[in-house]
CSV table of N, CA, C and O in Angstrom, one decimal:
chain,number,residue,atom,x,y,z
L,1,MET,N,22.9,270.9,62.6
L,1,MET,CA,21.7,270.3,62.9
L,1,MET,C,21.5,270.3,64.4
L,1,MET,O,22.4,269.9,65.1
L,2,ALA,N,20.4,270.8,64.9
L,2,ALA,CA,20.1,270.9,66.3
L,2,ALA,C,18.9,270.0,66.6
L,2,ALA,O,18.0,270.0,65.9
L,3,PRO,N,19.0,269.3,67.7
L,3,PRO,CA,17.8,268.5,68.1
L,3,PRO,C,16.6,269.4,68.3
L,3,PRO,O,16.8,270.5,68.8
L,4,LEU,N,15.5,268.9,68.0
L,4,LEU,CA,14.2,269.6,68.2
L,4,LEU,C,14.0,269.8,69.7
L,4,LEU,O,14.0,268.8,70.4
L,5,ALA,N,13.9,271.1,70.1
L,5,ALA,CA,13.8,271.4,71.5
L,5,ALA,C,12.5,272.1,71.9
L,5,ALA,O,12.1,272.2,73.0
L,6,ASP,N,11.8,272.7,70.8
L,6,ASP,CA,10.6,273.4,71.1
L,6,ASP,C,9.5,272.5,71.6
L,6,ASP,O,9.1,271.6,70.8
L,7,PRO,N,9.0,272.7,72.8
L,7,PRO,CA,8.1,271.8,73.3
L,7,PRO,C,6.7,271.7,72.6
L,7,PRO,O,6.1,270.7,72.5
L,8,GLN,N,6.3,272.8,72.0
L,8,GLN,CA,5.1,272.9,71.2
L,8,GLN,C,5.2,272.1,69.9
L,8,GLN,O,4.3,271.3,69.6
L,9,VAL,N,6.3,272.2,69.2
L,9,VAL,CA,6.5,271.5,68.0
L,9,VAL,C,6.7,270.0,68.3
L,9,VAL,O,6.1,269.1,67.6
L,10,LEU,N,7.4,269.7,69.4
L,10,LEU,CA,7.6,268.3,69.8
L,10,LEU,C,6.3,267.7,70.1
L,10,LEU,O,6.0,266.5,69.8
L,11,ALA,N,5.4,268.4,70.8
L,11,ALA,CA,4.1,267.9,71.1
L,11,ALA,C,3.2,267.7,69.9
L,11,ALA,O,2.5,266.7,69.8
L,12,CYS,N,3.4,268.5,68.8
L,12,CYS,CA,2.7,268.2,67.6
L,12,CYS,C,3.2,266.9,67.0
L,12,CYS,O,2.4,266.1,66.5
L,13,PHE,N,4.5,266.7,66.9
L,13,PHE,CA,5.0,265.4,66.4
L,13,PHE,C,4.5,264.3,67.2
L,13,PHE,O,4.1,263.2,66.6
L,14,ARG,N,4.5,264.4,68.5
L,14,ARG,CA,3.9,263.3,69.3
L,14,ARG,C,2.4,263.0,69.0
L,14,ARG,O,2.0,261.9,68.9
L,15,GLN,N,1.7,264.1,68.9
L,15,GLN,CA,0.3,264.0,68.5
L,15,GLN,C,0.1,263.3,67.2
L,15,GLN,O,-0.8,262.4,67.1
L,16,VAL,N,0.8,263.7,66.2
L,16,VAL,CA,0.6,263.1,64.9
L,16,VAL,C,1.1,261.7,64.9
L,16,VAL,O,0.3,260.8,64.4
L,17,LEU,N,2.3,261.4,65.4
L,17,LEU,CA,2.8,260.1,65.3
L,17,LEU,C,2.0,259.1,66.2
L,17,LEU,O,2.1,257.9,65.9
L,18,ALA,N,1.3,259.6,67.2
L,18,ALA,CA,0.5,258.7,68.0
L,18,ALA,C,-0.6,258.1,67.1
L,18,ALA,O,-1.2,257.1,67.5
L,19,ASN,N,-0.9,258.8,66.0
L,19,ASN,CA,-1.9,258.3,65.1
L,19,ASN,C,-1.3,257.6,63.9
L,19,ASN,O,-1.8,257.6,62.8
L,20,TRP,N,-0.2,256.9,64.1
L,20,TRP,CA,0.6,256.3,63.0
L,20,TRP,C,-0.3,255.3,62.2
L,20,TRP,O,-0.1,255.1,61.0
L,21,ASN,N,-1.3,254.7,62.9
L,21,ASN,CA,-2.1,253.7,62.2
L,21,ASN,C,-3.4,254.3,61.5
L,21,ASN,O,-4.2,253.6,60.9
L,22,VAL,N,-3.5,255.7,61.6
L,22,VAL,CA,-4.7,256.3,61.0
L,22,VAL,C,-4.2,257.0,59.6
L,22,VAL,O,-3.2,257.7,59.6
L,23,THR,N,-4.9,256.6,58.6
L,23,THR,CA,-4.5,257.1,57.2
L,23,THR,C,-4.5,258.7,57.2
L,23,THR,O,-5.4,259.3,57.8
L,24,ASP,N,-3.5,259.2,56.6
L,24,ASP,CA,-3.3,260.6,56.3
L,24,ASP,C,-2.8,261.5,57.4
L,24,ASP,O,-2.6,262.7,57.3
L,25,TYR,N,-2.4,260.9,58.5
L,25,TYR,CA,-1.7,261.6,59.5
L,25,TYR,C,-0.2,261.7,59.2
L,25,TYR,O,0.5,262.7,59.4
L,26,VAL,N,0.3,260.6,58.6
L,26,VAL,CA,1.7,260.6,58.0
L,26,VAL,C,1.5,260.3,56.5
L,26,VAL,O,1.0,259.3,56.1
L,27,THR,N,2.0,261.3,55.7
L,27,THR,CA,1.9,261.1,54.2
L,27,THR,C,3.3,261.3,53.7
L,27,THR,O,4.3,261.6,54.4
L,28,ALA,N,3.5,261.0,52.4
L,28,ALA,CA,4.8,261.1,51.8
L,28,ALA,C,4.7,261.4,50.3
L,28,ALA,O,3.7,261.1,49.6
L,29,LYS,N,5.8,262.1,49.8
L,29,LYS,CA,5.9,262.4,48.4
L,29,LYS,C,6.1,261.0,47.7
L,29,LYS,O,6.6,260.1,48.2
L,30,ASP,N,5.6,261.0,46.5
L,30,ASP,CA,5.7,259.8,45.7
L,30,ASP,C,7.2,259.3,45.5
L,30,ASP,O,7.4,258.1,45.6
L,31,VAL,N,8.1,260.2,45.4
L,31,VAL,CA,9.5,259.8,45.2
L,31,VAL,C,10.0,259.2,46.4
L,31,VAL,O,10.8,258.2,46.3
L,32,ALA,N,9.6,259.6,47.6
L,32,ALA,CA,10.0,259.0,48.8
L,32,ALA,C,9.4,257.6,49.0
L,32,ALA,O,10.1,256.6,49.4
L,33,LEU,N,8.2,257.4,48.6
L,33,LEU,CA,7.5,256.1,48.7
L,33,LEU,C,8.2,255.2,47.7
L,33,LEU,O,8.3,254.0,48.0
L,34,GLU,N,8.5,255.6,46.5
L,34,GLU,CA,9.1,254.8,45.5
L,34,GLU,C,10.5,254.3,46.0
L,34,GLU,O,10.8,253.1,45.9
L,35,TRP,N,11.3,255.2,46.5
L,35,TRP,CA,12.6,254.8,47.0
L,35,TRP,C,12.5,253.7,48.1
L,35,TRP,O,13.1,252.7,48.1
L,36,ALA,N,11.6,254.0,49.1
L,36,ALA,CA,11.5,253.1,50.2
L,36,ALA,C,10.9,251.7,49.7
L,36,ALA,O,11.3,250.7,50.2
L,37,GLY,N,10.0,251.8,48.8
L,37,GLY,CA,9.4,250.5,48.3
L,37,GLY,C,10.4,249.7,47.6
L,37,GLY,O,10.4,248.4,47.6
L,38,LYS,N,11.4,250.3,46.9
L,38,LYS,CA,12.4,249.5,46.2
L,38,LYS,C,13.6,249.1,47.1
L,38,LYS,O,14.2,248.1,46.8
L,39,ASN,N,13.8,249.8,48.2
L,39,ASN,CA,15.0,249.6,49.0
L,39,ASN,C,14.8,249.0,50.4
L,39,ASN,O,15.7,248.7,51.1
L,40,CYS,N,13.5,249.0,50.8
L,40,CYS,CA,13.2,248.5,52.2
L,40,CYS,C,12.2,247.4,52.1
L,40,CYS,O,11.0,247.6,51.8
L,41,ALA,N,12.7,246.2,52.5
L,41,ALA,CA,11.8,245.0,52.4
L,41,ALA,C,10.6,245.2,53.3
L,41,ALA,O,10.8,245.7,54.5
L,42,GLY,N,9.5,244.8,52.8
L,42,GLY,CA,8.3,244.9,53.6
L,42,GLY,C,7.8,246.3,53.9
L,42,GLY,O,7.0,246.5,54.8
L,43,PHE,N,8.2,247.3,53.1
L,43,PHE,CA,7.8,248.7,53.4
L,43,PHE,C,6.3,248.9,53.2
L,43,PHE,O,5.7,248.5,52.3
L,44,SER,N,5.8,249.7,54.2
L,44,SER,CA,4.5,250.3,54.0
L,44,SER,C,4.6,251.6,54.8
L,44,SER,O,5.4,251.7,55.7
L,45,LEU,N,3.9,252.6,54.4
L,45,LEU,CA,3.9,253.9,55.1
L,45,LEU,C,3.5,253.8,56.5
L,45,LEU,O,4.1,254.4,57.4
L,46,LYS,N,2.5,253.0,56.8
L,46,LYS,CA,2.1,252.8,58.2
L,46,LYS,C,3.2,252.1,59.0
L,46,LYS,O,3.4,252.5,60.2
L,47,ALA,N,3.9,251.2,58.5
L,47,ALA,CA,5.0,250.5,59.2
L,47,ALA,C,6.1,251.6,59.5
L,47,ALA,O,6.6,251.6,60.6
L,48,LEU,N,6.4,252.4,58.6
L,48,LEU,CA,7.4,253.4,58.8
L,48,LEU,C,6.9,254.4,59.8
L,48,LEU,O,7.7,254.8,60.7
L,49,ALA,N,5.7,254.8,59.7
L,49,ALA,CA,5.1,255.8,60.7
L,49,ALA,C,5.1,255.2,62.1
L,49,ALA,O,5.4,255.9,63.1
L,50,ARG,N,4.9,253.9,62.2
L,50,ARG,CA,5.0,253.2,63.5
L,50,ARG,C,6.4,253.3,64.1
L,50,ARG,O,6.6,253.5,65.3
L,51,VAL,N,7.4,253.0,63.2
L,51,VAL,CA,8.8,253.1,63.7
L,51,VAL,C,9.2,254.5,64.1
L,51,VAL,O,9.9,254.7,65.0
L,52,MET,N,8.7,255.5,63.4
L,52,MET,CA,8.9,256.9,63.7
L,52,MET,C,8.3,257.2,65.1
L,52,MET,O,8.9,257.9,65.9
L,53,TYR,N,7.1,256.7,65.3
L,53,TYR,CA,6.4,256.9,66.6
L,53,TYR,C,7.3,256.2,67.7
L,53,TYR,O,7.5,256.8,68.8
L,54,ASP,N,7.7,254.9,67.5
L,54,ASP,CA,8.5,254.2,68.5
L,54,ASP,C,9.8,254.9,68.8
L,54,ASP,O,10.2,255.0,69.9
L,55,HIS,N,10.4,255.4,67.7
L,55,HIS,CA,11.7,256.2,67.9
L,55,HIS,C,11.5,257.4,68.8
L,55,HIS,O,12.3,257.6,69.8
L,56,LEU,N,10.4,258.1,68.6
L,56,LEU,CA,10.1,259.3,69.5
L,56,LEU,C,9.8,258.9,70.9
L,56,LEU,O,10.3,259.4,71.9
L,57,GLN,N,9.0,257.8,71.0
L,57,GLN,CA,8.6,257.3,72.4
L,57,GLN,C,9.8,256.8,73.2
L,57,GLN,O,9.8,256.9,74.4
L,58,ALA,N,10.8,256.3,72.5
L,58,ALA,CA,12.0,255.7,73.1
L,58,ALA,C,13.0,256.8,73.4
L,58,ALA,O,14.1,256.5,73.9
L,59,GLY,N,12.7,258.1,73.2
L,59,GLY,CA,13.6,259.2,73.4
L,59,GLY,C,14.5,259.5,72.3
L,59,GLY,O,15.4,260.3,72.4
L,60,GLY,N,14.2,259.0,71.1
L,60,GLY,CA,15.0,259.3,69.9
L,60,GLY,C,14.8,260.7,69.5
L,60,GLY,O,13.8,261.3,69.8
L,61,GLU,N,15.8,261.3,68.9
L,61,GLU,CA,15.8,262.7,68.5
L,61,GLU,C,15.2,262.9,67.1
L,61,GLU,O,15.3,262.1,66.3
L,62,ILE,N,14.7,264.1,67.0
L,62,ILE,CA,14.4,264.7,65.7
L,62,ILE,C,15.2,265.9,65.5
L,62,ILE,O,15.3,266.7,66.4
L,63,ASP,N,15.9,266.1,64.4
L,63,ASP,CA,16.7,267.3,64.1
L,63,ASP,C,15.8,268.4,63.5
L,63,ASP,O,15.0,268.1,62.6
L,64,GLN,N,15.9,269.6,64.0
L,64,GLN,CA,15.2,270.7,63.4
L,64,GLN,C,16.2,271.5,62.6
L,64,GLN,O,17.2,271.9,63.1
L,65,VAL,N,15.9,271.6,61.3
L,65,VAL,CA,16.8,272.3,60.4
L,65,VAL,C,16.2,273.5,59.7
L,65,VAL,O,15.1,273.3,59.1
L,66,ARG,N,16.8,274.6,59.9
L,66,ARG,CA,16.3,275.8,59.2
L,66,ARG,C,16.3,275.6,57.7
L,66,ARG,O,17.3,275.1,57.2
L,67,GLU,N,15.2,275.9,57.1
L,67,GLU,CA,15.1,275.7,55.6
L,67,GLU,C,15.7,276.8,54.9
L,67,GLU,O,15.3,278.0,55.1
L,68,THR,N,16.8,276.6,54.1
L,68,THR,CA,17.5,277.6,53.3
L,68,THR,C,17.3,277.4,51.8
L,68,THR,O,17.7,278.3,51.1
L,69,ARG,N,16.8,276.3,51.4
L,69,ARG,CA,16.7,276.0,50.0
L,69,ARG,C,15.5,276.8,49.5
L,69,ARG,O,14.4,276.7,50.0
L,70,ARG,N,15.7,277.6,48.4
L,70,ARG,CA,14.7,278.5,47.9
L,70,ARG,C,13.4,277.8,47.4
L,70,ARG,O,12.3,278.2,47.6
L,71,GLU,N,13.6,276.6,46.9
L,71,GLU,CA,12.5,275.8,46.3
L,71,GLU,C,11.6,275.2,47.4
L,71,GLU,O,10.5,274.8,47.2
L,72,TRP,N,12.1,275.3,48.7
L,72,TRP,CA,11.3,274.7,49.8
L,72,TRP,C,11.0,275.8,50.9
L,72,TRP,O,10.8,275.4,52.0
L,73,ASN,N,11.1,277.0,50.5
L,73,ASN,CA,11.1,278.1,51.6
L,73,ASN,C,9.6,278.4,52.0
L,73,ASN,O,9.4,279.4,52.7
L,74,ASP,N,8.7,277.6,51.7
L,74,ASP,CA,7.3,277.8,52.2
L,74,ASP,C,7.2,277.5,53.7
L,74,ASP,O,6.2,277.8,54.4
L,75,ARG,N,8.2,276.8,54.3
L,75,ARG,CA,8.2,276.5,55.7
L,75,ARG,C,9.6,277.0,56.2
L,75,ARG,O,10.6,276.9,55.6
L,76,ASP,N,9.6,277.4,57.5
L,76,ASP,CA,10.8,277.8,58.1
L,76,ASP,C,11.8,276.7,58.4
L,76,ASP,O,13.0,276.9,58.4
L,77,TYR,N,11.3,275.5,58.7
L,77,TYR,CA,12.1,274.4,59.1
L,77,TYR,C,11.6,273.1,58.5
L,77,TYR,O,10.5,273.0,58.1
L,78,HIS,N,12.6,272.2,58.4
L,78,HIS,CA,12.2,270.8,58.1
L,78,HIS,C,12.8,270.0,59.3
L,78,HIS,O,13.6,270.4,60.0
L,79,TYR,N,12.3,268.7,59.4
L,79,TYR,CA,12.6,267.9,60.6
L,79,TYR,C,13.1,266.6,60.1
L,79,TYR,O,12.5,265.9,59.3
L,80,ASP,N,14.3,266.2,60.6
L,80,ASP,CA,15.0,265.0,60.1
L,80,ASP,C,15.0,263.9,61.2
L,80,ASP,O,15.3,264.1,62.3
L,81,PHE,N,14.6,262.7,60.8
L,81,PHE,CA,14.7,261.5,61.6
L,81,PHE,C,15.9,260.7,61.0
L,81,PHE,O,16.1,260.6,59.8
L,82,ARG,N,16.6,260.0,61.9
L,82,ARG,CA,17.6,259.0,61.5
L,82,ARG,C,17.3,257.8,62.4
L,82,ARG,O,17.4,257.9,63.6
L,83,LEU,N,16.8,256.8,61.7
L,83,LEU,CA,16.4,255.6,62.5
L,83,LEU,C,16.6,254.3,61.7
L,83,LEU,O,16.7,254.4,60.4
L,84,ALA,N,16.5,253.2,62.3
L,84,ALA,CA,16.6,251.9,61.7
L,84,ALA,C,15.3,251.4,61.2
L,84,ALA,O,14.3,251.5,62.0
L,85,PHE,N,15.2,250.9,60.0
L,85,PHE,CA,14.0,250.4,59.4
L,85,PHE,C,14.4,249.3,58.4
L,85,PHE,O,15.3,249.6,57.5
L,86,ALA,N,13.8,248.1,58.5
L,86,ALA,CA,14.1,247.1,57.5
L,86,ALA,C,15.6,246.8,57.3
L,86,ALA,O,16.0,246.6,56.2
L,87,GLY,N,16.3,246.8,58.4
L,87,GLY,CA,17.7,246.5,58.4
L,87,GLY,C,18.6,247.6,57.8
L,87,GLY,O,19.8,247.4,57.5
L,88,ARG,N,18.1,248.8,57.6
L,88,ARG,CA,18.9,249.9,57.1
L,88,ARG,C,18.8,251.1,58.1
L,88,ARG,O,17.8,251.2,58.8
L,89,LEU,N,19.8,251.9,58.1
L,89,LEU,CA,19.7,253.2,58.8
L,89,LEU,C,19.3,254.2,57.8
L,89,LEU,O,19.9,254.5,56.8
L,90,LEU,N,18.1,254.8,58.1
L,90,LEU,CA,17.5,255.7,57.1
L,90,LEU,C,17.5,257.2,57.6
L,90,LEU,O,17.5,257.4,58.8
L,91,TYR,N,17.6,258.1,56.7
L,91,TYR,CA,17.4,259.5,56.9
L,91,TYR,C,16.1,259.8,56.3
L,91,TYR,O,15.8,259.5,55.1
L,92,ILE,N,15.2,260.4,57.1
L,92,ILE,CA,13.8,260.7,56.7
L,92,ILE,C,13.6,262.2,56.9
L,92,ILE,O,13.6,262.7,58.1
L,93,GLU,N,13.5,263.0,55.8
L,93,GLU,CA,13.2,264.4,55.9
L,93,GLU,C,11.7,264.6,55.9
L,93,GLU,O,11.0,264.1,55.0
L,94,THR,N,11.2,265.4,56.9
L,94,THR,CA,9.8,265.6,57.0
L,94,THR,C,9.5,267.1,57.1
L,94,THR,O,10.4,267.9,57.5
L,95,ILE,N,8.3,267.5,56.9
L,95,ILE,CA,7.8,268.8,57.3
L,95,ILE,C,6.6,268.6,58.2
L,95,ILE,O,5.8,267.6,58.0
L,96,LEU,N,6.4,269.5,59.1
L,96,LEU,CA,5.2,269.5,60.0
L,96,LEU,C,4.2,270.4,59.3
L,96,LEU,O,4.4,271.6,59.1
L,97,VAL,N,3.1,269.8,59.0
L,97,VAL,CA,2.0,270.6,58.3
L,97,VAL,C,1.0,270.9,59.4
L,97,VAL,O,0.2,270.1,59.8
L,98,ASP,N,1.2,272.1,59.9
L,98,ASP,CA,0.4,272.6,61.1
L,98,ASP,C,-0.5,273.8,60.7
L,98,ASP,O,-0.8,274.6,61.5
L,99,ASP,N,-1.0,273.8,59.4
L,99,ASP,CA,-1.9,274.9,59.0
L,99,ASP,C,-3.1,274.9,59.8
L,99,ASP,O,-3.7,275.9,60.0
L,100,ASP,N,-3.6,273.7,60.2
L,100,ASP,CA,-4.7,273.6,61.2
L,100,ASP,C,-4.1,273.1,62.5
L,100,ASP,O,-3.8,271.9,62.6
L,101,PRO,N,-3.8,274.0,63.4
L,101,PRO,CA,-3.1,273.5,64.6
L,101,PRO,C,-3.8,272.5,65.5
L,101,PRO,O,-3.2,271.8,66.3
L,102,ARG,N,-5.1,272.4,65.3
L,102,ARG,CA,-5.9,271.4,66.0
L,102,ARG,C,-5.7,270.0,65.4
L,102,ARG,O,-6.1,269.0,66.0
L,103,ASP,N,-5.2,269.9,64.1
L,103,ASP,CA,-5.1,268.6,63.5
L,103,ASP,C,-3.8,268.6,62.6
L,103,ASP,O,-3.9,268.5,61.3
L,104,PRO,N,-2.6,268.7,63.1
L,104,PRO,CA,-1.4,268.7,62.3
L,104,PRO,C,-1.1,267.3,61.7
L,104,PRO,O,-1.7,266.3,62.1
L,105,THR,N,-0.3,267.3,60.7
L,105,THR,CA,0.1,266.1,60.0
L,105,THR,C,1.6,266.2,59.7
L,105,THR,O,2.2,267.3,59.9
L,106,VAL,N,2.2,265.1,59.4
L,106,VAL,CA,3.6,265.0,59.0
L,106,VAL,C,3.7,264.5,57.6
L,106,VAL,O,3.0,263.6,57.2
L,107,HIS,N,4.5,265.3,56.8
L,107,HIS,CA,4.7,264.9,55.4
L,107,HIS,C,6.1,264.5,55.1
L,107,HIS,O,7.0,265.4,55.4
L,108,ILE,N,6.4,263.3,54.7
L,108,ILE,CA,7.8,262.9,54.4
L,108,ILE,C,8.1,263.4,53.0
L,108,ILE,O,7.4,263.0,52.0
L,109,VAL,N,9.2,264.1,52.9
L,109,VAL,CA,9.6,264.6,51.6
L,109,VAL,C,10.8,263.9,51.0
L,109,VAL,O,11.0,263.9,49.8
L,110,SER,N,11.5,263.2,51.8
L,110,SER,CA,12.7,262.4,51.3
L,110,SER,C,13.0,261.3,52.3
L,110,SER,O,12.9,261.4,53.5
L,111,ILE,N,13.4,260.1,51.6
L,111,ILE,CA,13.9,259.0,52.4
L,111,ILE,C,15.1,258.5,51.6
L,111,ILE,O,15.0,258.3,50.4
L,112,HIS,N,16.2,258.2,52.3
L,112,HIS,CA,17.3,257.5,51.7
L,112,HIS,C,18.2,257.0,52.9
L,112,HIS,O,17.9,257.2,54.0
L,113,ASP,N,19.2,256.2,52.5
L,113,ASP,CA,20.1,255.7,53.5
L,113,ASP,C,20.8,256.9,54.2
L,113,ASP,O,21.2,257.8,53.5
L,114,ALA,N,20.9,256.8,55.5
L,114,ALA,CA,21.6,257.9,56.2
L,114,ALA,C,23.1,257.8,55.8
L,114,ALA,O,23.7,256.8,55.5
L,115,GLY,N,23.6,259.0,55.6
L,115,GLY,CA,25.0,259.1,55.2
L,115,GLY,C,25.2,259.2,53.7
L,115,GLY,O,26.3,259.3,53.2
L,116,THR,N,24.1,259.2,52.9
L,116,THR,CA,24.2,259.3,51.4
L,116,THR,C,23.5,260.5,51.0
L,116,THR,O,22.7,261.1,51.6
């Protein structure tokens, strides 16, 4: 895993996460929402998006991972966050949806405890 270094992709993440409080800039698969709802006290998608924004603003890293799984090969990369939320260290796998480069979004595809 390599830290995200591409300035254009990083700018997209900054742009999206700056809108953490606006509906549909950060979305998530149902399975990710279900896991977080069961395992993270006080979970809401907007609260998690805010923590992701704060993580990036504080200089936290995002890992850029080349996608090699055949079932997910519609994107070249996915992007992983490892951050604290609700007293847990979480691994959050995301994709950057930049089909409209003027209005990108982030989609969370998986959330679980980091290290599991």
